[in-house]
Amino acid sequence: MLILPAHIPVGAQKIEGELTRYLPSGWTTVIDKDVDGPDATPRKIDAEKSNLGRISATRRVARTLFIGSAPTADAANRGMEDRRIKLGCTLPGESPAIFGDALRYLSQAATYLYQDSARYWYATQPTVAKLAGDRAEDLKRQRDKVLEEIKGRVREELKAPKNRGDFSRIHAFPTAGHDVVDEASAALVILGPETEW
């Protein structure tokens, strides 16, 4: 029987403990998030992409990459070439190309996976691109909360009849032109803060 690095269940408690015992601290987080944890990125990719999930291609790539790159994290020529990763995953009769696809998806989604040309490696520090992406998502969520707060406050102010002024109608934050009735009386139309001109 052929045993490859891809077949070693890195996330299993005994194996993880034995592997991380020889590594500096911080690798448990990498394993849980980007290699072989129950909610790890490779499992999510395999679940989303049925052609990869059929043979657990992304998880096999992540395991191979971890075993091949974690011990050399401080080396001058760190990481593994993509062809060596494929070699550590592919069984006779399987196409190496599917593992290339899995590596590509993993490198786009993983937090701790670095790439330099055709070399890949895990590190205990998140990549700058991933940090920037996460912060951009946080800012977007905050922006949406701020916009909703603005709209809520304006709607609350408009409930009082004294705040209507001389307008017979007020249209707050219409989403399309047909939301504003075309009549001869004066109306106030309040556009949303996200409206682009």
mmCIF file of C-alpha atoms in Angstrom:
data_model
loop_
_atom_site.group_PDB
_atom_site.id
_atom_site.type_symbol
_atom_site.label_atom_id
_atom_site.label_comp_id
_atom_site.label_asym_id
_atom_site.label_seq_id
_atom_site.Cartn_x
_atom_site.Cartn_y
_atom_site.Cartn_z
ATOM 1 C CA MET A 1 0.000 0.000 0.000
ATOM 2 C CA LEU A 2 1.245 3.474 -0.921
ATOM 3 C CA ILE A 3 1.230 5.965 1.985
ATOM 4 C CA LEU A 4 1.644 9.591 0.960
ATOM 5 C CA PRO A 5 1.884 12.741 3.123
ATOM 6 C CA ALA A 6 -1.667 13.511 1.940
ATOM 7 C CA HIS A 7 -2.959 10.458 3.802
ATOM 8 C CA ILE A 8 -1.652 11.476 7.241
ATOM 9 C CA PRO A 9 -4.562 12.907 9.271
ATOM 10 C CA VAL A 10 -2.681 15.942 10.548
ATOM 11 C CA GLY A 11 -5.720 17.149 12.476
ATOM 12 C CA ALA A 12 -6.077 13.963 14.534
ATOM 13 C CA GLN A 13 -5.316 14.789 18.176
ATOM 14 C CA LYS A 14 -2.418 12.367 18.703
ATOM 15 C CA ILE A 15 -0.796 13.129 15.356
ATOM 16 C CA GLU A 16 -1.216 16.890 15.714
ATOM 17 C CA GLY A 17 0.301 16.767 19.179
ATOM 18 C CA GLU A 18 3.264 14.747 17.961
ATOM 19 C CA LEU A 19 3.862 17.032 14.965
ATOM 20 C CA THR A 20 3.543 20.316 16.848
ATOM 21 C CA ARG A 21 5.798 19.088 19.663
ATOM 22 C CA TYR A 22 8.769 19.591 17.338
ATOM 23 C CA LEU A 23 7.619 22.923 15.949
ATOM 24 C CA PRO A 24 7.574 26.429 17.465
ATOM 25 C CA SER A 25 4.277 27.587 18.991
ATOM 26 C CA GLY A 26 1.459 28.796 16.778
ATOM 27 C CA TRP A 27 1.118 25.812 14.458
ATOM 28 C CA THR A 28 -2.005 24.429 16.131
ATOM 29 C CA THR A 29 -3.962 27.445 14.877
ATOM 30 C CA VAL A 30 -2.619 26.913 11.347
ATOM 31 C CA ILE A 31 -3.658 23.247 11.395
ATOM 32 C CA ASP A 32 -7.134 24.016 12.726
ATOM 33 C CA LYS A 33 -7.846 26.855 10.306
ATOM 34 C CA ASP A 34 -5.974 26.020 7.094
ATOM 35 C CA VAL A 35 -4.974 22.359 7.097
ATOM 36 C CA ASP A 36 -7.091 19.687 8.747
ATOM 37 C CA GLY A 37 -9.393 21.074 11.443
ATOM 38 C CA PRO A 38 -13.128 20.284 11.514
ATOM 39 C CA ASP A 39 -13.986 23.706 10.026
ATOM 40 C CA ALA A 40 -10.735 24.192 8.105
ATOM 41 C CA THR A 41 -10.597 26.021 4.802
ATOM 42 C CA PRO A 42 -9.697 22.872 2.777
ATOM 43 C CA ARG A 43 -12.817 21.080 4.011
ATOM 44 C CA LYS A 44 -14.967 24.048 3.016
ATOM 45 C CA ILE A 45 -13.432 24.164 -0.461
ATOM 46 C CA ASP A 46 -13.912 20.408 -0.916
ATOM 47 C CA ALA A 47 -17.562 20.781 0.167
ATOM 48 C CA GLU A 48 -18.154 23.622 -2.339
ATOM 49 C CA LYS A 49 -16.347 22.020 -5.297
ATOM 50 C CA SER A 50 -17.725 18.528 -5.867
ATOM 51 C CA ASN A 51 -14.944 17.531 -8.280
ATOM 52 C CA LEU A 52 -12.380 18.267 -5.540
ATOM 53 C CA GLY A 53 -14.482 16.932 -2.672
ATOM 54 C CA ARG A 54 -14.963 13.584 -4.363
ATOM 55 C CA ILE A 55 -11.332 12.692 -3.531
ATOM 56 C CA SER A 56 -10.735 15.293 -0.758
ATOM 57 C CA ALA A 57 -8.202 16.953 -3.069
ATOM 58 C CA THR A 58 -7.870 20.232 -1.174
ATOM 59 C CA ARG A 59 -7.412 18.529 2.175
ATOM 60 C CA ARG A 60 -4.793 16.223 0.659
ATOM 61 C CA VAL A 61 -2.955 19.235 -0.770
ATOM 62 C CA ALA A 62 -3.070 21.050 2.596
ATOM 63 C CA ARG A 63 -1.732 18.023 4.484
ATOM 64 C CA THR A 64 1.106 17.504 2.015
ATOM 65 C CA LEU A 65 1.980 21.156 2.067
ATOM 66 C CA PHE A 66 1.981 21.309 5.850
ATOM 67 C CA ILE A 67 4.200 18.250 6.268
ATOM 68 C CA GLY A 68 6.562 19.506 3.569
ATOM 69 C CA SER A 69 6.766 23.156 4.590
ATOM 70 C CA ALA A 70 6.266 23.530 8.359
ATOM 71 C CA PRO A 71 9.661 22.033 9.332
ATOM 72 C CA THR A 72 11.451 24.406 6.939
ATOM 73 C CA ALA A 73 9.604 27.589 7.947
ATOM 74 C CA ASP A 74 12.857 29.331 8.903
ATOM 75 C CA ALA A 75 14.939 27.995 6.002
ATOM 76 C CA ALA A 76 16.332 30.314 3.329
ATOM 77 C CA ASN A 77 14.653 28.330 0.554
ATOM 78 C CA ARG A 78 11.388 27.559 2.290
ATOM 79 C CA GLY A 79 8.305 25.904 0.939
ATOM 80 C CA MET A 80 7.532 23.324 -1.684
ATOM 81 C CA GLU A 81 7.225 23.555 -5.436
ATOM 82 C CA ASP A 82 3.790 22.873 -6.825
ATOM 83 C CA ARG A 83 4.963 19.743 -8.641
ATOM 84 C CA ARG A 84 6.249 18.243 -5.361
ATOM 85 C CA ILE A 85 2.922 19.010 -3.721
ATOM 86 C CA LYS A 86 1.132 17.165 -6.513
ATOM 87 C CA LEU A 87 3.585 14.271 -6.133
ATOM 88 C CA GLY A 88 2.718 14.038 -2.425
ATOM 89 C CA CYS A 89 -1.007 13.809 -3.221
ATOM 90 C CA THR A 90 -1.494 11.844 -6.407
ATOM 91 C CA LEU A 91 -2.248 8.136 -6.345
ATOM 92 C CA PRO A 92 -1.813 5.929 -9.439
ATOM 93 C CA GLY A 93 -4.709 6.532 -11.818
ATOM 94 C CA GLU A 94 -5.450 10.051 -10.543
ATOM 95 C CA SER A 95 -4.823 13.200 -12.543
ATOM 96 C CA PRO A 96 -2.302 15.605 -10.971
ATOM 97 C CA ALA A 97 -4.239 18.506 -12.520
ATOM 98 C CA ILE A 98 -7.042 18.202 -9.964
ATOM 99 C CA PHE A 99 -4.521 18.806 -7.188
ATOM 100 C CA GLY A 100 -3.254 21.856 -9.071
ATOM 101 C CA ASP A 101 -6.810 23.200 -9.040
ATOM 102 C CA ALA A 102 -7.119 22.445 -5.332
ATOM 103 C CA LEU A 103 -3.831 24.248 -4.639
ATOM 104 C CA ARG A 104 -5.029 27.289 -6.578
ATOM 105 C CA TYR A 105 -8.312 27.480 -4.625
ATOM 106 C CA LEU A 106 -6.491 26.929 -1.343
ATOM 107 C CA SER A 107 -3.934 29.654 -2.035
ATOM 108 C CA GLN A 108 -6.756 32.129 -2.692
ATOM 109 C CA ALA A 109 -8.685 31.314 0.482
ATOM 110 C CA ALA A 110 -6.173 30.239 3.136
ATOM 111 C CA THR A 111 -5.076 32.620 5.872
ATOM 112 C CA TYR A 112 -1.600 31.226 6.605
ATOM 113 C CA LEU A 113 -0.539 30.020 3.154
ATOM 114 C CA TYR A 114 2.190 31.974 1.362
ATOM 115 C CA GLN A 115 3.262 31.763 -2.255
ATOM 116 C CA ASP A 116 6.335 32.899 -4.122
ATOM 117 C CA SER A 117 6.251 31.958 -7.789
ATOM 118 C CA ALA A 118 5.789 28.149 -7.833
ATOM 119 C CA ARG A 119 6.714 27.677 -4.146
ATOM 120 C CA TYR A 120 4.147 27.439 -1.372
ATOM 121 C CA TRP A 121 4.464 27.266 2.422
ATOM 122 C CA TYR A 122 2.558 27.652 5.627
ATOM 123 C CA ALA A 123 3.634 30.142 8.287
ATOM 124 C CA THR A 124 2.261 31.040 11.699
ATOM 125 C CA GLN A 125 1.572 34.660 10.677
ATOM 126 C CA PRO A 126 -1.450 35.458 8.465
ATOM 127 C CA THR A 127 -0.686 36.787 4.994
ATOM 128 C CA VAL A 128 -0.979 40.523 4.372
ATOM 129 C CA ALA A 129 -3.513 39.953 1.597
ATOM 130 C CA LYS A 130 -5.744 37.928 3.920
ATOM 131 C CA LEU A 131 -5.485 40.523 6.701
ATOM 132 C CA ALA A 132 -6.346 43.294 4.238
ATOM 133 C CA GLY A 133 -9.317 41.306 2.928
ATOM 134 C CA ASP A 134 -10.615 40.638 6.430
ATOM 135 C CA ARG A 135 -10.290 44.305 7.378
ATOM 136 C CA ALA A 136 -12.066 45.372 4.191
ATOM 137 C CA GLU A 137 -14.949 43.033 5.083
ATOM 138 C CA ASP A 138 -15.091 44.515 8.592
ATOM 139 C CA LEU A 139 -15.199 48.045 7.178
ATOM 140 C CA LYS A 140 -17.952 47.046 4.762
ATOM 141 C CA ARG A 141 -20.031 45.602 7.607
ATOM 142 C CA GLN A 142 -19.466 48.760 9.645
ATOM 143 C CA ARG A 143 -20.424 50.929 6.656
ATOM 144 C CA ASP A 144 -23.704 49.046 6.259
ATOM 145 C CA LYS A 145 -24.489 49.512 9.971
ATOM 146 C CA VAL A 146 -23.759 53.254 9.744
ATOM 147 C CA LEU A 147 -25.982 53.677 6.677
ATOM 148 C CA GLU A 148 -28.857 51.870 8.385
ATOM 149 C CA GLU A 149 -28.422 54.035 11.483
ATOM 150 C CA ILE A 150 -28.599 57.215 9.366
ATOM 151 C CA LYS A 151 -31.759 56.024 7.608
ATOM 152 C CA GLY A 152 -33.368 55.010 10.890
ATOM 153 C CA ARG A 153 -32.754 58.394 12.462
ATOM 154 C CA VAL A 154 -34.130 60.264 9.442
ATOM 155 C CA ARG A 155 -37.273 58.094 9.375
ATOM 156 C CA GLU A 156 -37.774 58.674 13.104
ATOM 157 C CA GLU A 157 -37.523 62.468 12.624
ATOM 158 C CA LEU A 158 -40.050 62.366 9.774
ATOM 159 C CA LYS A 159 -42.718 60.745 11.956
ATOM 160 C CA ALA A 160 -43.417 64.032 13.738
ATOM 161 C CA PRO A 161 -45.860 66.205 11.702
ATOM 162 C CA LYS A 162 -43.966 69.391 12.642
ATOM 163 C CA ASN A 163 -40.923 68.101 10.760
ATOM 164 C CA ARG A 164 -42.756 67.874 7.424
ATOM 165 C CA GLY A 165 -42.518 71.599 6.766
ATOM 166 C CA ASP A 166 -44.608 72.809 3.806
ATOM 167 C CA PHE A 167 -44.363 69.500 1.958
ATOM 168 C CA SER A 168 -47.530 67.514 1.412
ATOM 169 C CA ARG A 169 -45.549 64.329 0.864
ATOM 170 C CA ILE A 170 -42.144 63.058 1.895
ATOM 171 C CA HIS A 171 -40.474 60.136 0.155
ATOM 172 C CA ALA A 172 -37.610 58.828 2.259
ATOM 173 C CA PHE A 173 -34.991 56.734 0.477
ATOM 174 C CA PRO A 174 -36.846 55.610 -2.639
ATOM 175 C CA THR A 175 -35.221 52.693 -4.438
ATOM 176 C CA ALA A 176 -36.526 53.589 -7.906
ATOM 177 C CA GLY A 177 -38.209 56.467 -9.729
ATOM 178 C CA HIS A 178 -41.660 54.843 -9.626
ATOM 179 C CA ASP A 179 -41.550 54.989 -5.794
ATOM 180 C CA VAL A 180 -42.151 58.757 -6.031
ATOM 181 C CA VAL A 181 -45.688 59.585 -7.140
ATOM 182 C CA ASP A 182 -45.792 62.313 -9.803
ATOM 183 C CA GLU A 183 -48.358 64.861 -8.577
ATOM 184 C CA ALA A 184 -48.761 68.649 -8.803
ATOM 185 C CA SER A 185 -48.067 69.212 -5.078
ATOM 186 C CA ALA A 186 -44.596 69.839 -3.658
ATOM 187 C CA ALA A 187 -42.872 66.768 -2.241
ATOM 188 C CA LEU A 188 -39.577 66.199 -0.513
ATOM 189 C CA VAL A 189 -37.500 63.297 -1.800
ATOM 190 C CA ILE A 190 -34.682 62.193 0.492
ATOM 191 C CA LEU A 191 -32.069 60.096 -1.267
ATOM 192 C CA GLY A 192 -30.155 57.477 0.652
ATOM 193 C CA PRO A 193 -26.559 58.106 1.729
ATOM 194 C CA GLU A 194 -25.373 55.318 -0.572
ATOM 195 C CA THR A 195 -26.947 56.940 -3.668
ATOM 196 C CA GLU A 196 -24.395 57.417 -6.434
ATOM 197 C CA TRP A 197 -24.570 60.364 -8.803
#
